[in-house]
Amino acid sequence: MTERLKDKNDHFPYKHKAIKELIVENPPAGPNGPDDDSRRITDYTSDEIANASNDYVTAQSEYLKNPTRSNLVVYKARKQELIRARLAHRRDRG
Amino acid sequence: MTITASGLYVQNWVDELDATNIGFDLSLATHKLCLVNDTHAPNFDTHDAFADVTNEVSGTGWAAGGVLLSAAAAGGTSTAPTVTISPAGTLMYDMNDVAVSATTLTNAMAAIIYADALTTPIADALIILIDFVTAFSTVAGTFGIQWAAVGVFNIDMTP
């Protein structure tokens, strides 16, 4: 199980602080150059997704290190919260 | 025009579920997402490895072989892949939207997710091809994939 913790490269730990700052800045994120504001960062993510992703990845890490029932319950709960955050973001963007 | 639909790579899913048990754990962030143009001709029954992928699209900011799911979301963060029940009776594979900045890519028609870290029994086993329907290009900009509310894919297991 702990082998899974080797899938790092920014998955473990989640880059929470960095993405929160980026969401606040909300720079252009369109396909045609750095100033293309046809899309912005918040078209791809949200504060809620960032928080839920952080909680999910943390819970996943804890479960992989120590696969107890209680850690599994938390991991599954954090997963559902992330799903809810994604659905809310996608619903809001139409 | 050879990409006409999205699809799961059937042989690998058979191998995932039987004694072969190839182990491509969909929660892994070590999977990669690569892009192909419309000249690529997928065969969902026979293609099983990244070696079967042709006409790959790569460029500035997007290397050949694709991007790791662990760094493909906005700000280089993890897409945090999940497998859940959503809605009831339905298995959903989902992840945060892909948003890779500072890319220059031409005519990406589909994305393929594959298990880059797998070496045996199938090296770089293919998981799914997602048809964009319309080709997309970027010029020093963000290549983004906004997943649908139903996720990357879902399977109604109680039809």
XYZ file of N, CA, C and O in Angstrom, chain A residues 4 6-11 14-16 18-19 22 28-34 39 41 43-45 49 53 56-57 60 75 79-80 82-83 86-87 89-91 93, chain B residues 25 27-30 68 70-71 74-86 92 94-99 137-142 144-149 151:
328
model
N 2.126 3.035 -3.040
C 1.293 4.032 -3.710
C 1.740 5.457 -3.383
O 1.566 6.365 -4.178
N 4.401 6.552 -3.521
C 5.439 6.984 -4.444
C 4.847 7.681 -5.663
O 5.597 8.211 -6.459
N 3.510 7.671 -5.827
C 2.977 8.447 -6.944
C 2.896 9.897 -6.523
O 1.845 10.460 -6.315
N 4.059 10.506 -6.373
C 4.158 11.872 -5.914
C 4.139 12.824 -7.101
O 3.171 12.876 -7.810
N 5.223 13.544 -7.325
C 5.230 14.537 -8.403
C 4.035 15.461 -8.291
O 3.316 15.673 -9.238
N 3.844 16.008 -7.102
C 2.798 16.993 -6.834
C 1.451 16.403 -6.468
O 0.529 17.147 -6.186
N 1.291 15.081 -6.474
C 0.043 14.531 -5.946
C 0.113 14.509 -4.422
O -0.802 14.987 -3.751
N -0.632 17.549 -1.733
C -1.333 18.402 -2.681
C -0.819 19.830 -2.549
O -0.566 20.298 -1.450
N -0.643 20.534 -3.659
C -0.096 21.890 -3.653
C -1.190 22.902 -3.298
O -1.596 23.739 -4.111
N -1.664 22.806 -2.066
C -2.842 23.559 -1.668
C -2.603 25.063 -1.658
O -3.380 25.834 -2.235
N -0.372 26.848 -3.128
C -0.102 27.407 -4.459
C -1.391 27.588 -5.253
O -1.608 28.620 -5.897
N -2.264 26.600 -5.221
C -3.483 26.708 -6.023
C -4.452 27.730 -5.427
O -5.146 28.445 -6.144
N -3.316 30.993 -6.660
C -3.601 31.144 -8.083
C -5.080 31.463 -8.308
O -5.435 32.249 -9.176
N -5.609 34.988 -16.729
C -6.151 34.434 -17.971
C -5.651 33.010 -18.179
O -4.523 32.673 -17.798
N -6.523 32.179 -18.760
C -6.157 30.775 -19.003
C -6.765 30.307 -20.321
O -7.216 29.171 -20.430
N -6.777 31.196 -21.312
C -7.291 30.820 -22.620
C -6.227 30.142 -23.455
O -5.051 30.126 -23.088
N -6.616 29.575 -24.597
C -5.682 28.803 -25.417
C -4.726 29.625 -26.273
O -3.747 29.098 -26.805
N -5.011 30.919 -26.420
C -4.221 31.707 -27.364
C -3.364 32.762 -26.687
O -3.579 33.967 -26.855
N -2.434 32.287 -25.910
C -1.459 33.196 -25.320
C -1.740 33.502 -23.869
O -2.858 33.277 -23.364
N -0.750 34.054 -23.183
C -0.873 34.317 -21.746
C -1.887 35.405 -21.404
O -2.315 35.516 -20.259
N -10.807 32.282 -21.145
C -10.971 31.394 -19.987
C -10.104 31.980 -18.873
O -9.086 32.621 -19.149
N -8.562 30.893 -14.707
C -8.263 29.725 -13.871
C -9.522 29.198 -13.211
O -9.720 27.984 -13.099
N -12.348 28.943 -14.313
C -13.157 28.106 -15.205
C -12.774 26.643 -15.034
O -13.517 25.747 -15.430
N -11.590 26.388 -14.484
C -11.092 25.016 -14.361
C -11.097 24.501 -12.921
O -10.952 23.305 -12.702
N -11.204 25.397 -11.976
C -11.169 24.947 -10.590
C -11.876 25.977 -9.722
O -12.353 27.005 -10.232
N -13.027 23.180 -4.717
C -12.314 22.035 -5.282
C -10.904 21.961 -4.715
O -10.411 20.876 -4.372
N -9.809 18.849 -2.657
C -8.705 18.045 -3.215
C -7.621 17.854 -2.165
O -7.068 16.764 -2.020
N -8.870 15.375 0.350
C -8.921 14.029 -0.247
C -7.524 13.415 -0.346
O -7.314 12.266 0.059
N -6.587 14.180 -0.868
C -5.230 13.655 -1.034
C -4.602 13.358 0.336
O -3.909 12.347 0.507
N -6.211 10.217 1.598
C -5.708 9.087 0.811
C -4.315 8.685 1.311
O -4.016 7.505 1.497
N -11.283 8.611 4.282
C -10.884 8.684 2.870
C -12.119 8.704 1.961
O -12.247 9.543 1.067
N -13.529 11.813 -0.316
C -13.742 11.578 -1.751
C -15.112 12.109 -2.158
O -15.260 12.777 -3.178
N -16.113 11.824 -1.359
C -17.465 12.309 -1.676
C -17.532 13.826 -1.640
O -18.227 14.444 -2.447
N -15.126 15.826 -2.419
C -14.483 16.298 -3.643
C -15.440 16.151 -4.829
O -15.548 17.048 -5.666
N -16.158 15.048 -4.874
C -17.138 14.861 -5.950
C -18.184 15.979 -5.900
O -18.555 16.553 -6.923
N -16.746 19.238 -7.198
C -16.619 19.231 -8.670
C -17.990 19.418 -9.316
O -18.136 20.205 -10.264
N -18.997 18.710 -8.816
C -20.340 18.812 -9.398
C -20.868 20.235 -9.285
O -21.470 20.760 -10.222
N -19.149 22.987 -9.152
C -18.413 23.838 -10.090
C -18.916 23.625 -11.509
O -19.103 24.575 -12.269
N -19.148 22.388 -11.881
C -19.580 22.103 -13.254
C -21.017 22.547 -13.478
O -21.374 23.016 -14.562
N -21.836 22.449 -12.441
C -23.220 22.905 -12.555
C -23.236 24.415 -12.753
O -23.977 24.934 -13.575
N -21.033 26.282 -14.076
C -20.496 26.819 -15.333
C -21.415 26.516 -16.500
O -21.154 26.891 -17.621
N -5.275 0.441 -11.159
C -5.725 1.337 -10.096
C -6.055 2.752 -10.592
O -5.163 3.592 -10.770
N -7.167 5.236 -9.158
C -6.894 6.371 -8.275
C -5.458 6.875 -8.419
O -5.092 7.890 -7.817
N -4.657 6.173 -9.207
C -3.257 6.571 -9.379
C -3.134 7.899 -10.111
O -3.794 8.129 -11.126
N -2.255 8.745 -9.594
C -1.946 10.005 -10.277
C -0.705 9.858 -11.157
O -0.273 10.824 -11.783
N -0.151 8.647 -11.202
C 0.997 8.390 -12.083
C 0.542 8.028 -13.488
O 1.372 7.867 -14.381
N 1.521 13.915 -16.673
C 1.113 13.136 -15.512
C -0.163 13.710 -14.931
O -0.315 14.936 -14.823
N -0.811 13.780 -11.962
C -0.411 14.418 -10.709
C -0.082 15.891 -10.877
O 0.050 16.612 -9.894
N 0.060 16.349 -12.126
C 0.416 17.757 -12.333
C -0.344 18.372 -13.501
O 0.096 19.373 -14.067
N -4.946 22.835 -12.890
C -4.513 24.228 -12.818
C -3.386 24.403 -11.807
O -3.419 23.826 -10.723
N -2.419 25.201 -12.198
C -1.301 25.474 -11.303
C -0.357 24.306 -11.135
O 0.430 24.273 -10.188
N -0.447 23.331 -12.038
C 0.413 22.157 -11.931
C 0.045 21.262 -10.774
O 0.855 20.456 -10.311
N -1.188 21.361 -10.292
C -1.630 20.520 -9.178
C -2.154 19.190 -9.694
O -2.339 18.987 -10.894
N -2.405 18.304 -8.757
C -2.900 16.977 -9.116
C -4.360 17.051 -9.546
O -5.155 17.795 -8.982
N -4.705 16.229 -10.535
C -6.109 16.109 -10.909
C -6.886 15.280 -9.891
O -8.099 15.172 -9.983
N -6.162 14.671 -8.934
C -6.789 13.909 -7.843
C -7.863 12.947 -8.370
O -9.048 13.101 -8.074
N -7.471 11.943 -9.145
C -8.462 11.012 -9.713
C -9.254 10.278 -8.630
O -8.705 9.934 -7.583
N -10.524 10.040 -8.924
C -11.392 9.340 -7.978
C -12.232 8.307 -8.717
O -12.531 8.456 -9.899
N -12.588 7.268 -7.996
C -13.555 6.287 -8.483
C -14.634 6.197 -7.418
O -14.327 5.938 -6.238
N -15.871 6.469 -7.814
C -16.937 6.536 -6.821
C -18.243 6.000 -7.402
O -18.323 5.682 -8.594
N -19.235 5.952 -6.543
C -20.602 5.719 -6.996
C -21.215 7.105 -7.196
O -21.328 7.888 -6.251
N -21.594 7.416 -8.418
C -22.213 8.704 -8.683
C -22.857 8.717 -10.064
O -22.149 8.664 -11.069
N -18.309 5.880 -11.396
C -17.794 7.061 -12.083
C -16.294 7.224 -11.825
O -15.843 7.220 -10.683
N -13.460 9.999 -12.259
C -13.489 11.449 -12.433
C -12.165 12.036 -11.962
O -11.358 11.360 -11.304
N -11.941 13.273 -12.307
C -10.752 13.981 -11.844
C -11.001 15.474 -12.006
O -11.979 15.891 -12.648
N -10.147 16.264 -11.414
C -10.242 17.717 -11.596
C -9.956 18.052 -13.061
O -9.259 17.322 -13.763
N -10.510 19.181 -13.524
C -10.271 19.604 -14.901
C -8.776 19.699 -15.187
O -7.981 20.085 -14.342
N -8.446 19.356 -16.413
C -7.065 19.508 -16.881
C -6.866 20.957 -17.328
O -7.719 21.518 -18.018
N -5.753 21.565 -16.937
C -5.447 22.934 -17.386
C -3.932 23.093 -17.358
O -3.343 23.378 -16.323
N -6.496 23.470 -30.649
C -5.106 23.898 -30.731
C -4.864 25.004 -29.717
O -5.796 25.686 -29.294
N -3.616 25.146 -29.328
C -3.235 26.256 -28.454
C -2.011 26.946 -29.033
O -1.235 26.336 -29.785
N -1.864 28.218 -28.694
C -0.672 28.964 -29.091
C -0.180 29.692 -27.841
O -0.727 30.716 -27.431
N 0.820 29.122 -27.227
C 1.370 29.679 -25.975
C 0.268 29.905 -24.940
O 0.316 30.882 -24.179
N -0.708 29.016 -24.944
C -1.835 29.190 -24.033
C -2.143 27.932 -23.247
O -1.399 26.952 -23.277
N -3.265 27.973 -22.565
C -3.659 26.856 -21.703
C -4.431 25.808 -22.489
O -5.401 26.142 -23.180
N -6.914 23.055 -21.947
C -7.812 22.679 -20.868
C -8.827 21.633 -21.280
O -9.248 21.594 -22.439
N -9.179 20.774 -20.353
C -10.265 19.811 -20.543
C -11.219 20.000 -19.372
O -10.838 19.773 -18.212
N -12.427 20.454 -19.683
C -13.443 20.603 -18.639
C -14.325 19.360 -18.691
O -15.117 19.190 -19.611
N -14.161 18.497 -17.686
C -14.904 17.251 -17.681
C -16.389 17.513 -17.462
O -16.780 18.473 -16.801
N -17.208 16.638 -18.012
C -18.650 16.755 -17.841
C -19.046 16.395 -16.414
O -18.261 15.812 -15.666
N -20.279 16.736 -16.069
C -20.768 16.421 -14.726
C -20.743 14.915 -14.461
O -20.628 14.490 -13.305
N -18.398 12.945 -15.235
C -17.039 12.481 -15.035
C -16.304 12.145 -16.323
O -16.800 12.387 -17.419
